[in-house]
Short mmCIF file of C-alpha atoms in Angstrom, two decimals:
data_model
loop_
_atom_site.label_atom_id
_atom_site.label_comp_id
_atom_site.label_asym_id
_atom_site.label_seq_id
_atom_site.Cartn_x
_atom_site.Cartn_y
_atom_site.Cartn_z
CA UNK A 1442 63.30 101.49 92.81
CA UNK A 1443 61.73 99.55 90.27
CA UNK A 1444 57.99 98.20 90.98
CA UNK A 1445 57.39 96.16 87.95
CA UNK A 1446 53.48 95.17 87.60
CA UNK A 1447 53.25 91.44 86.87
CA UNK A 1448 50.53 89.77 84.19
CA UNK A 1449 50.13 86.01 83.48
CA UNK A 1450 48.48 84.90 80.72
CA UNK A 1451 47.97 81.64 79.24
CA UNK A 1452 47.47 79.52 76.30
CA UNK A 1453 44.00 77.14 76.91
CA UNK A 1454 45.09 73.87 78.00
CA UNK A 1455 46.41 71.18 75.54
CA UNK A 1456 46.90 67.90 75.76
CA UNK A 1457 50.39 67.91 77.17
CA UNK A 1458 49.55 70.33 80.56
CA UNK A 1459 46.50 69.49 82.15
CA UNK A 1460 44.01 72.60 82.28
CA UNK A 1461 44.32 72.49 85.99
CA UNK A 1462 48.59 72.31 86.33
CA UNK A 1463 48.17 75.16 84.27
CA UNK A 1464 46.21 77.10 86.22
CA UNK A 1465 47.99 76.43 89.53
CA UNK A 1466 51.06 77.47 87.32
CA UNK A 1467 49.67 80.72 86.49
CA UNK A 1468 48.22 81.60 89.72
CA UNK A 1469 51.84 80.62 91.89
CA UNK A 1470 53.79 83.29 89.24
CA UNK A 1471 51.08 85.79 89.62
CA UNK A 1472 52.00 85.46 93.67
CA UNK A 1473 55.29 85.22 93.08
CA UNK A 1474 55.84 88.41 91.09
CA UNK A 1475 53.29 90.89 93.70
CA UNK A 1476 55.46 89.51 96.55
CA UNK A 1477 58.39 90.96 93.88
CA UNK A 1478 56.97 94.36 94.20
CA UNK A 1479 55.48 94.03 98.12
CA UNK A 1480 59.15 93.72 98.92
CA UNK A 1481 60.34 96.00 96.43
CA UNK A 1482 58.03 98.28 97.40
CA UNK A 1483 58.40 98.03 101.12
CA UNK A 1484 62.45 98.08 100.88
CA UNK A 1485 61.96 102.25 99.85
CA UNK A 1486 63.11 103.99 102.83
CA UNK A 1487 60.89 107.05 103.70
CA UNK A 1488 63.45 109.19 105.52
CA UNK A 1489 67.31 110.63 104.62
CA UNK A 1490 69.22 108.09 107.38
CA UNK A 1491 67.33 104.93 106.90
CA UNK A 1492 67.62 105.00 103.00
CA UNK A 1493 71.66 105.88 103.77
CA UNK A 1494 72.28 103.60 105.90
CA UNK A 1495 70.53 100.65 103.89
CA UNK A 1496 73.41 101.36 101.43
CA UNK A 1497 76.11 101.07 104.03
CA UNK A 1498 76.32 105.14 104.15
CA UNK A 1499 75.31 108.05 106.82
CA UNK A 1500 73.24 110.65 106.06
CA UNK A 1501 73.80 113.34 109.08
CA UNK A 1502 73.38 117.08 110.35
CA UNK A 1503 75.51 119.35 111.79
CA UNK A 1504 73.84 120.69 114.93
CA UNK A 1505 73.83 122.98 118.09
CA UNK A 1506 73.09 121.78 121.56
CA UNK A 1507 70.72 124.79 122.11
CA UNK A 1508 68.77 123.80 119.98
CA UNK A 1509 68.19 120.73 121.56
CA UNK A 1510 65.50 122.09 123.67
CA UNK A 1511 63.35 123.33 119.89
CA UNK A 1512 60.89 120.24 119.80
CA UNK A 1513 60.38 120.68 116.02
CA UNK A 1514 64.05 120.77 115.26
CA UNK A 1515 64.61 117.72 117.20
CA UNK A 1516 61.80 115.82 115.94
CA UNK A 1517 63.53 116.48 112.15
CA UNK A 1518 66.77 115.60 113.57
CA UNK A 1519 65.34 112.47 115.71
CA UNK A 1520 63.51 111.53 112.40
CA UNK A 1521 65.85 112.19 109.45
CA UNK A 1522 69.56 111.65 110.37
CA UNK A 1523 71.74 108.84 111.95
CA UNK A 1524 74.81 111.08 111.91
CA UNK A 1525 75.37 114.39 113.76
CA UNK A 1526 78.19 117.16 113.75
CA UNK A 1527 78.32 119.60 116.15
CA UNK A 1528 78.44 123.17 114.74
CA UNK A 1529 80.51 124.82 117.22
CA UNK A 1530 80.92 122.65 120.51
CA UNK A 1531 83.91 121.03 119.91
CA UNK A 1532 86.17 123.83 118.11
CA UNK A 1533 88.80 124.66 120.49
CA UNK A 1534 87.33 128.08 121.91
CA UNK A 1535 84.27 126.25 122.95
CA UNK A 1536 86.22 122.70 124.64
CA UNK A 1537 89.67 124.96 125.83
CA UNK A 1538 88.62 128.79 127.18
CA UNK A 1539 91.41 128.73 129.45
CA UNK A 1540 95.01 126.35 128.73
CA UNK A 1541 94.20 123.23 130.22
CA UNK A 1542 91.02 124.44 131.42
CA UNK A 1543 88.85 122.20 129.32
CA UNK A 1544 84.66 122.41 128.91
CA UNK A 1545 82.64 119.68 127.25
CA UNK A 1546 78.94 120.31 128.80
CA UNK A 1547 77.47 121.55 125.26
CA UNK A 1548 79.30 119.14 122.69
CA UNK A 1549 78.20 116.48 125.64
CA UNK A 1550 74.80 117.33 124.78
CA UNK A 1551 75.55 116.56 122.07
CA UNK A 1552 77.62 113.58 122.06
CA UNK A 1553 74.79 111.73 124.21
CA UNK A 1554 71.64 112.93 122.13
CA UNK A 1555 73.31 110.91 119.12
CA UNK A 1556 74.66 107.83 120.85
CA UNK A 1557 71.35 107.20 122.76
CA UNK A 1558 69.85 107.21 119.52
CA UNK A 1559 72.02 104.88 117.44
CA UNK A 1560 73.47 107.83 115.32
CA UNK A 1561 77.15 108.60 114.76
CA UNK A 1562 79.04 110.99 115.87
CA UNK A 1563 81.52 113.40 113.77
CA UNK A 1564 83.79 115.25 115.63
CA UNK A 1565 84.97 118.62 114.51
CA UNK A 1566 87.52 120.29 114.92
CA UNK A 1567 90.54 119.56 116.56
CA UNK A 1568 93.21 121.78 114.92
CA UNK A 1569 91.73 124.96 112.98
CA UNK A 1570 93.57 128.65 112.51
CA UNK A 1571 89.97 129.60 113.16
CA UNK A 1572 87.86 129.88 116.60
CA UNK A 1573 90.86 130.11 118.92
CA UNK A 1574 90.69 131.09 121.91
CA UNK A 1575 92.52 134.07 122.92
CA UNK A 1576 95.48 132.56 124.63
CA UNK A 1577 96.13 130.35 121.68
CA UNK A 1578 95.88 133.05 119.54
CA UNK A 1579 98.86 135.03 121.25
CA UNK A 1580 101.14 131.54 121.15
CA UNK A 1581 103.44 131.04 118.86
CA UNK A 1582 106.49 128.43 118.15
CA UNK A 1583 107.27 125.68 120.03
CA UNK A 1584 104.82 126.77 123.06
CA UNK A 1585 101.80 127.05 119.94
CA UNK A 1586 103.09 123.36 118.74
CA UNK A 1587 103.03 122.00 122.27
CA UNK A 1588 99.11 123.55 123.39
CA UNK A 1589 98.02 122.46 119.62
CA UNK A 1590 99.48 118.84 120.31
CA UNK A 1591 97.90 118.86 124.28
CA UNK A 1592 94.59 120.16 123.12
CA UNK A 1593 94.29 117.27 120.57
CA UNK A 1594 95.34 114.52 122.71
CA UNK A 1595 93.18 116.14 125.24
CA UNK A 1596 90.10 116.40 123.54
CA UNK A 1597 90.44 113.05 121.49
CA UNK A 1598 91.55 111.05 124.88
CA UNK A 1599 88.10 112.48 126.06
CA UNK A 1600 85.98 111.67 123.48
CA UNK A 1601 87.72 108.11 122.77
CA UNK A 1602 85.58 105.23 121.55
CA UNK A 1603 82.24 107.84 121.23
CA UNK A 1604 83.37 109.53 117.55
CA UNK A 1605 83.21 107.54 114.73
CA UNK A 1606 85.33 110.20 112.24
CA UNK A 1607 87.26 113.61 113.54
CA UNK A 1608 87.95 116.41 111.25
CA UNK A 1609 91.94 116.27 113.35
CA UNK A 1610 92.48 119.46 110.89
CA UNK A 1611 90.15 121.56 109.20
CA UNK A 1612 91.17 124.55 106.70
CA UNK A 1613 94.73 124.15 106.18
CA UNK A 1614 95.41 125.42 102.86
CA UNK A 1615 94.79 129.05 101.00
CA UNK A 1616 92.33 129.82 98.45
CA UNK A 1617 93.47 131.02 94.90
CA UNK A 1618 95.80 129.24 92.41
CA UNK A 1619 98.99 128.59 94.24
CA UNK A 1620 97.96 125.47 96.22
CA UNK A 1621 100.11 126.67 99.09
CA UNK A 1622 99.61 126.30 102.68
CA UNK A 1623 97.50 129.01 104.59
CA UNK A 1624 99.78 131.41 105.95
CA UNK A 1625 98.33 130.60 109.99
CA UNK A 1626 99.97 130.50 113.20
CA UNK A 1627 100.11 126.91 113.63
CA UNK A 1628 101.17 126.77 109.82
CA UNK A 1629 104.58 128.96 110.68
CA UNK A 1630 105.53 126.45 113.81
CA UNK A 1631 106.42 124.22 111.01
CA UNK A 1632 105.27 122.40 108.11
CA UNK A 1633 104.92 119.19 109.64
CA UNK A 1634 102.03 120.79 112.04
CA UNK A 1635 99.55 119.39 110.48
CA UNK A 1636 101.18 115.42 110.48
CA UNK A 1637 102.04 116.00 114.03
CA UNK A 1638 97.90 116.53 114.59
CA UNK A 1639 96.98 113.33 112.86
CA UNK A 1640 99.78 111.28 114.70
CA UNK A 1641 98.43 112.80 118.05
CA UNK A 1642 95.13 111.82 117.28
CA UNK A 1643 95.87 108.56 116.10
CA UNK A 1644 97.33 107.82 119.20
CA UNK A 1645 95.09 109.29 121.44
CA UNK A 1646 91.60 107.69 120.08
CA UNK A 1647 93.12 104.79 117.32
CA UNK A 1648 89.43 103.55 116.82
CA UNK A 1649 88.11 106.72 115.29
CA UNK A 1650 88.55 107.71 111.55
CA UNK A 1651 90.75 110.73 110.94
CA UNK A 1652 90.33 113.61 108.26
CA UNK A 1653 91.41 116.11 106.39
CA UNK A 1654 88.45 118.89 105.95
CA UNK A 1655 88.59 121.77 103.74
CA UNK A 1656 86.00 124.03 101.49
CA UNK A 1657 86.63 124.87 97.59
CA UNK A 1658 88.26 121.52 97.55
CA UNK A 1659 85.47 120.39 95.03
CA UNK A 1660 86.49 121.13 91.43
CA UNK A 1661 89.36 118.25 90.48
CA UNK A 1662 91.16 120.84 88.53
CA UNK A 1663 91.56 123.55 91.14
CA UNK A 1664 94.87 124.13 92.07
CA UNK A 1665 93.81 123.74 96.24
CA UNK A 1666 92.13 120.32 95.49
CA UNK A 1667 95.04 118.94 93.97
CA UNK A 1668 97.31 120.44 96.89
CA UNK A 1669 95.29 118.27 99.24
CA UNK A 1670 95.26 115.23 97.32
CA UNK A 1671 99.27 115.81 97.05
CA UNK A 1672 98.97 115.78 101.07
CA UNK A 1673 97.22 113.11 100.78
CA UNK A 1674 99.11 111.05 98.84
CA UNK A 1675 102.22 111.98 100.51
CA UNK A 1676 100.62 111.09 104.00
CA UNK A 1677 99.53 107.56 102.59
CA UNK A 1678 103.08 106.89 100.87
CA UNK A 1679 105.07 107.34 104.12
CA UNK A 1680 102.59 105.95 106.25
CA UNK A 1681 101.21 109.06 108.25
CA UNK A 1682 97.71 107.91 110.16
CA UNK A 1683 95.20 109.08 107.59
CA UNK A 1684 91.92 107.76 106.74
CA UNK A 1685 89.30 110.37 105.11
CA UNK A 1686 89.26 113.04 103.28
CA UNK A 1687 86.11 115.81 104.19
CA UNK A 1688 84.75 117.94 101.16
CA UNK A 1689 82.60 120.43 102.89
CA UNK A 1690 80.81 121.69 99.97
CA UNK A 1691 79.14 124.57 100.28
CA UNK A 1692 77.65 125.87 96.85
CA UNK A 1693 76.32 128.74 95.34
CA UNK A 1694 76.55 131.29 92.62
CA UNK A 1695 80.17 131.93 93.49
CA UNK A 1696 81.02 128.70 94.23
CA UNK A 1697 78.85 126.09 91.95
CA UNK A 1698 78.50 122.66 92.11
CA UNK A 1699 81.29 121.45 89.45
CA UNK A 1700 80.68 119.31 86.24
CA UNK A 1701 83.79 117.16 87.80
CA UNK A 1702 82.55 116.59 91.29
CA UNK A 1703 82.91 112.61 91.01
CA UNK A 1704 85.72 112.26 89.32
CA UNK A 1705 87.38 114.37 92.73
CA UNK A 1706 85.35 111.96 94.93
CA UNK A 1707 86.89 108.99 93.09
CA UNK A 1708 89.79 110.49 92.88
CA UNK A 1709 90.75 110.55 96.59
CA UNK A 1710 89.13 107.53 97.41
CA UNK A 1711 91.50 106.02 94.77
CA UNK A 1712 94.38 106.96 97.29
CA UNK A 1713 92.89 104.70 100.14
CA UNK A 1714 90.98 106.75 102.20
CA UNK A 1715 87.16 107.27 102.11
CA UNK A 1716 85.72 110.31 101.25
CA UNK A 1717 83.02 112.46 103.47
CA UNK A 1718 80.90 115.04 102.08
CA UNK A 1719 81.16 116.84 105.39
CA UNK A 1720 79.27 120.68 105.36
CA UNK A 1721 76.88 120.26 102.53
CA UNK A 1722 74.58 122.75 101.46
CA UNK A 1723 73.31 124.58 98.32
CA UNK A 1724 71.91 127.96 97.82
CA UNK A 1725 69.06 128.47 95.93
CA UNK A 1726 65.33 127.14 95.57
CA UNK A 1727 62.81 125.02 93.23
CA UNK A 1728 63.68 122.82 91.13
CA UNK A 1729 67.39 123.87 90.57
CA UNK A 1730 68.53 123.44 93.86
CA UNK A 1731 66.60 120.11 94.03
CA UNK A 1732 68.28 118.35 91.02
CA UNK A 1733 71.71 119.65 92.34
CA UNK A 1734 71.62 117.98 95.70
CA UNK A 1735 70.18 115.02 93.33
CA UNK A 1736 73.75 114.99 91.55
CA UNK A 1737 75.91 115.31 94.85
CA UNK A 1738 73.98 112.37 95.92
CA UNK A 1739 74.33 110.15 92.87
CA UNK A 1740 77.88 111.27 92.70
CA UNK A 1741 79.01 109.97 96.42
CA UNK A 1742 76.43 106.54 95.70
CA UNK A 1743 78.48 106.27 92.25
CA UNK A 1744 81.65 106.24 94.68
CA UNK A 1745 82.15 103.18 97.02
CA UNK A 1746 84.41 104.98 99.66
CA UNK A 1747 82.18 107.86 99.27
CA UNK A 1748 80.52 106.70 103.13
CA UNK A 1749 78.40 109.47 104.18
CA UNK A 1750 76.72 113.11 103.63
CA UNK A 1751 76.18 115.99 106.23
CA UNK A 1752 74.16 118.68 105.49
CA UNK A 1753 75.22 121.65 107.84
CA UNK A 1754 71.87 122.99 109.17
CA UNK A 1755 68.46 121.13 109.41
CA UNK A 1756 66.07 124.26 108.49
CA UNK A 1757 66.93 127.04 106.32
CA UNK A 1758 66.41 129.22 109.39
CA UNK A 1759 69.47 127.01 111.30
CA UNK A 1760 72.12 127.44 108.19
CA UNK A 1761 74.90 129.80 108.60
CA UNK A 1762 73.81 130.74 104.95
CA UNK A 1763 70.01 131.21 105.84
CA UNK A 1764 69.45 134.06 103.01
CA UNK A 1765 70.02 131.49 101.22
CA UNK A 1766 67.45 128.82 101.73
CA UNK A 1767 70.48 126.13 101.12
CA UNK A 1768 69.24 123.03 103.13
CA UNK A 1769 66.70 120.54 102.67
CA UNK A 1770 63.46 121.87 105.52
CA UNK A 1771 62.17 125.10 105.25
CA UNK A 1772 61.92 127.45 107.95
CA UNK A 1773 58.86 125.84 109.30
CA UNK A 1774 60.73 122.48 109.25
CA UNK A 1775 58.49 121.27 106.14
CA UNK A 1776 60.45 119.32 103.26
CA UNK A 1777 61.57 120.93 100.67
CA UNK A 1778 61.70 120.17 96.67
CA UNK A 1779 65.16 119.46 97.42
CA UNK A 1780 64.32 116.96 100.04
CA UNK A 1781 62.59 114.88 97.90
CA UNK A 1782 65.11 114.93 95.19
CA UNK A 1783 67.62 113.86 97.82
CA UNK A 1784 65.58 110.54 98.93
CA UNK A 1785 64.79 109.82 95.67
CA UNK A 1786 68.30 110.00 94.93
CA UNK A 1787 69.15 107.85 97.97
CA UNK A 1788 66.20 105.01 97.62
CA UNK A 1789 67.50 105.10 93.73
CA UNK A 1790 70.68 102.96 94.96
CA UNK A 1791 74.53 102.94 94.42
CA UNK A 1792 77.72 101.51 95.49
CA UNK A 1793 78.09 99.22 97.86
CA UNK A 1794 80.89 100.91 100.41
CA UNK A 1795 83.58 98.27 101.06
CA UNK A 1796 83.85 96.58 104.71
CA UNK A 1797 84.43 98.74 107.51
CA UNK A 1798 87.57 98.25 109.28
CA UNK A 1799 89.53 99.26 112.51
CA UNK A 1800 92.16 102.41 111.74
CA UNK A 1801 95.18 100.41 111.75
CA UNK A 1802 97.44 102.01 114.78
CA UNK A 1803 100.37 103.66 113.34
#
């Protein structure tokens, strides 16, 4: 934000401007210009969700309903975020124990906590290899492709007109160099599992974005990155319900924040689709982890599609990756170094996201 000081000065009056005119000239600039910075001034959000959504974005958490009932993580969450993800309430163990026995009480928490506050709602995951439940995980074939199918419409139906994007399938293809497929049960009832999932959930809640969600799918010139955008590309070419793409972005030492990260933002937003940063968080501490999360911010602002940024944790203490210290709160819920950076980053200004539209029904 820029709060430029103003200063008039003035020549003494001459014969042409009346010493008085002059004056009144001098005094209405030097109003003009501190309104300038009162409203400059006053248009720098002080928290993550409020300076997000002034430029058309999200700025959420991933939570867990039992924490719900932890009055400091709450107030952070309450505070902070207008977006929410729930950590583990909606995978398919947690929402389908038993076939077409189906529990919702915890990502209803949830669900409720963010819409009576005005905050979006991400819902993950619908398909995932991961987090079955047992009978799932002794399916295979055409029964596996039918209970995958049933527990997406299911769930979707359910939560229709409450989630604003789903991760419809989440981890899809391997790690290393070959770019291939992971080698899952849902993955050997046919390659078009994961098309069948999108055109399920497209029909079951058509007002809801629908992504693709995957880790190590950061650096453009990994061969898994470019394996997704192929999917990608593919799905938008023959017109398969498609409308985001979810990086989740979790860095470290092993796993660094990549020199290229924007141009892979750009580059799938270039295909039509907008781009999430879905999972975020970065190891570390001080001043290194603060001016990363600074670039991952300026990177999705730099991007127009580039609509929103989840952290997955609210204190250090919540993350999956607590050793760590990867999110923005310490373990007290106090703000971090990397907090800071982060608004900064966010009050600091971007891209203006273009105009949001209804999923087209496919």
């Amino acid at each position: 934000m820029n709060n430029a000081s103003a200063r008039a000065s003035g020549r003494p009056a001459t014969r042409l401007r009346p010493r008085s005119a002059l004056v009144s000239a001098v005094v209405g600039l030097a109003l003009v210009a501190t309104a300038v910075v009162v409203s400059s001034s006053a248009s720098a959000a002080t928290t993550l969700g409020a300076s997000a959504a002034e430029k058309g974005r999200y700025f959420g958490a991933a939570i867990a309903a039992n924490k719900l009932s932890d009055s400091t993580y709450v107030g952070i969450l309450n505070r902070e975020f207008n977006s929410v993800t729930p950590e583990n309430e909606m995978k398919i163990d947690a929402t389908e124990p038993q076939q077409n026995q189906f529990s919702f009480t915890n990502a209803d928490r949830i669900v409720n906590h963010a819409i009576s506050r005005g905050m979006k709602v991400r819902g993950h995951t619908l398909a995932w290899h991961s987090q079955q439940p047992g009978w799932m995980q002794n399916m295979s074939g055409t029964a596996l492709r039918n209970a995958m199918l049933n527990h997406v419409t299911r769930v979707a139906t359910y939560y229709r007109g409450k989630i604003d994007s789903w991760d419809v399938v989440n981890e899809a293809f391997a790690d290393g160099g070959s770019g291939a497929r992971r080698d899952s049960n849902l993955q050997r009832t046919g390659n078009d599992w994961i098309e069948a999932a999108f055109r399920a959930a497209r029909a079951a809640d058509p007002g809801a974005k629908l992504c693709y969600n995957d880790y190590n799918t950061d650096d453009w010139t990994h061969a898994k990155t470019q394996a997704v955008y192929r999917m990608v590309q593919d799905f938008k070419q023959r017109g398969v319900p498609i409308d985001c793409v979810g990086l989740q972005s979790h860095f470290n030492a092993q796993s660094p924040y990549p020199s290229n990260y924007r141009t892979t933002l750009s580059s799938f937003a270039a295909l039509g689709v907008d781009v999430q940063i879905t999972e975020l968080d970065i190891e570390g501490s001080g001043t290194q982890q603060a001016e990363t999360y600074r670039r991952v911010v300026q990177d999705c602002l730099a991007v127009p599609r580039c609509n929103g940024i989840t952290v997955w944790g609210i204190r250090d203490s919540d993350s999956w990756r607590s050793y760590g210290t990867p999110l923005l709160f310490d373990n007290n819920g106090n703000k971090k170094q990397a907090y800071n950076a982060t608004l900064e980053a966010l009050n600091a200004g971007g891209t203006t996201p273009p105009p949001t539209t209804a999923p087209p029904t496919t």
